[in-house]
Amino acid sequence: MKLNIKPQAQKFLADKIPTGSHVILTTDDGSNNYSSIGATCELADKFQLIIVNQPDTKFSTVIENNAGYKMNMLPFEEYLFGNGLNLDFSHGALVLGDNGGAMDRAVSVVDWRNVTKETEEELREKMKRIGDQIC
C-alpha cells in the first residue's frame, strides 16, 4: 500500500509529526483501540493518523509514504482504500482520498505517545456517560 502525502499536507504535518515517527492510519469509528467513538454509526467514514511510540503489532500492513513516516494500518482495513491513495491539506483540514475521490475531508492527527490506555471499566463508564452524544 502506498500513500502520497502532498506538499501542503507535508507542510501541515511537519509541526505535528516528527520525521521517522511511527504513525497509524486507521478509522475513527469505534472499531479499534485508538478510536474515541463507541458506536458503529460512524463506520469507516472518519479517519485519523495516530502517532505512537512503537509499532502496534495489530497494525501490520505497511504503508509506504513519501514523508519518511513508519506508517501502518490494520490488514482488514485495506479494502477501504483504492488506487492513488493520497493525503492533502485543503481549507484548513487534512483530506484523505484516492482515485475515487475524497474519503474524509477532516482527518485528525492524534498524539498517543504519552497516553495511558483506559481500562475496560474506564471505557465502559465513558461510553455510558457520552454514548448518547456520539451518534
Coordinates of C-alpha atoms in Angstrom, one line a residue:
M1 CA 0.0 0.0 0.0
K2 CA 1.3 3.5 -0.9
L3 CA 0.2 6.9 0.4
N4 CA 1.2 10.0 -1.5
I5 CA 1.4 12.8 1.1
K6 CA 1.1 16.0 -1.0
P7 CA 3.3 19.0 -0.3
Q8 CA 0.7 21.1 1.5
A9 CA -0.2 18.1 3.8
Q10 CA 3.5 17.5 4.5
K11 CA 4.0 21.2 5.5
F12 CA 1.0 21.0 7.8
L13 CA 2.2 17.7 9.4
A14 CA 5.8 18.9 9.8
D15 CA 4.8 20.6 13.1
K16 CA 2.7 17.7 14.3
I17 CA 4.5 14.5 13.4
P18 CA 8.3 14.3 13.5
T19 CA 10.0 12.7 10.6
G20 CA 10.7 9.0 11.3
S21 CA 7.7 8.7 13.7
H22 CA 5.6 5.6 14.0
V23 CA 2.2 6.5 12.6
I24 CA -1.0 4.5 12.3
L25 CA -3.6 5.3 9.6
T26 CA -7.0 4.0 10.9
T27 CA -10.6 4.7 11.1
D28 CA -12.2 6.6 14.0
D29 CA -15.4 4.6 14.2
G30 CA -15.2 2.6 17.4
S31 CA -13.6 -0.4 15.7
N32 CA -10.1 -0.1 17.3
N33 CA -8.4 0.9 20.5
Y34 CA -7.4 4.3 19.1
S35 CA -11.0 5.4 18.4
S36 CA -12.9 7.7 20.8
I37 CA -16.2 6.8 19.2
G38 CA -18.1 4.0 20.9
A39 CA -20.6 3.1 18.3
T40 CA -20.8 1.9 14.7
C41 CA -22.9 4.8 13.4
E42 CA -19.6 6.3 12.0
L43 CA -18.5 3.0 10.4
A44 CA -15.5 3.7 8.1
D45 CA -16.3 7.2 7.2
K46 CA -13.8 9.0 9.5
F47 CA -10.0 8.5 9.5
Q48 CA -7.2 9.5 11.8
L49 CA -3.4 9.5 12.0
I50 CA -2.2 8.2 15.3
I51 CA 1.4 8.9 16.5
V52 CA 2.7 6.1 18.7
N53 CA 6.0 5.4 20.4
Q54 CA 6.4 2.0 18.9
P55 CA 4.7 -0.2 16.3
D56 CA 1.4 -1.8 17.3
T57 CA 1.6 -5.4 16.1
K58 CA -2.2 -5.5 15.2
F59 CA -1.5 -2.8 12.6
S60 CA 0.8 -4.9 10.4
T61 CA 0.1 -3.7 6.9
V62 CA 3.0 -1.3 5.9
I63 CA 2.0 1.9 4.1
E64 CA 4.8 3.3 2.0
N65 CA 4.8 7.1 2.1
N66 CA 6.9 10.0 0.8
A67 CA 7.1 11.8 4.2
G68 CA 9.5 9.5 6.0
Y69 CA 7.0 8.1 8.5
K70 CA 6.9 4.5 9.6
M71 CA 3.2 4.0 8.8
N72 CA 1.0 1.0 9.2
M73 CA -2.7 0.1 9.1
L74 CA -4.9 -2.8 10.1
P75 CA -4.9 -5.6 7.4
F76 CA -8.7 -5.8 7.4
E77 CA -9.0 -2.1 6.6
E78 CA -7.1 -2.4 3.3
Y79 CA -10.4 -2.9 1.4
L80 CA -11.3 0.7 2.3
F81 CA -8.6 2.2 0.0
G82 CA -8.4 2.3 -3.7
N83 CA -5.5 3.1 -6.1
G84 CA -4.0 6.6 -5.8
L85 CA -4.3 6.9 -2.0
N86 CA -3.3 10.4 -1.1
L87 CA -3.4 12.9 1.8
D88 CA -3.8 16.6 1.0
F89 CA -4.4 19.8 3.0
S90 CA -7.2 22.0 1.9
H91 CA -9.4 24.6 3.5
G92 CA -7.6 24.2 6.9
A93 CA -8.0 20.4 7.1
L94 CA -6.3 17.1 6.0
V95 CA -8.1 15.4 3.2
L96 CA -7.7 11.7 2.6
G97 CA -8.7 10.4 -0.9
D98 CA -7.9 8.0 -3.7
N99 CA -8.7 7.9 -7.4
G100 CA -12.4 7.6 -6.5
G101 CA -12.4 11.0 -4.7
A102 CA -12.3 12.3 -1.2
M103 CA -12.9 9.8 1.6
D104 CA -12.6 12.1 4.6
R105 CA -12.2 15.9 4.5
A106 CA -11.2 16.3 8.1
V107 CA -8.6 13.6 9.0
S108 CA -7.5 14.1 12.6
V109 CA -3.9 13.8 14.0
V110 CA -3.8 12.3 17.5
D111 CA -0.6 12.0 19.6
W112 CA -0.7 8.8 21.6
R113 CA 2.9 8.9 22.6
N114 CA 2.1 10.0 26.2
V115 CA -1.4 8.5 26.6
T116 CA -2.2 5.9 29.2
K117 CA -4.7 3.4 27.8
E118 CA -8.0 3.3 29.5
T119 CA -9.1 0.1 31.3
E120 CA -12.1 -1.8 30.2
E121 CA -14.1 -0.4 33.1
E122 CA -13.0 3.2 32.4
L123 CA -14.0 2.7 28.7
R124 CA -17.4 1.3 29.7
E125 CA -18.1 4.2 32.1
K126 CA -17.1 6.7 29.5
M127 CA -19.4 5.1 26.9
K128 CA -22.3 5.2 29.4
R129 CA -21.6 8.9 30.0
I130 CA -21.2 10.0 26.4
G131 CA -23.0 7.3 24.5
D132 CA -26.0 9.4 23.5
Q133 CA -23.8 12.2 22.3
I134 CA -21.6 10.5 19.8
C135 CA -24.0 9.5 17.1

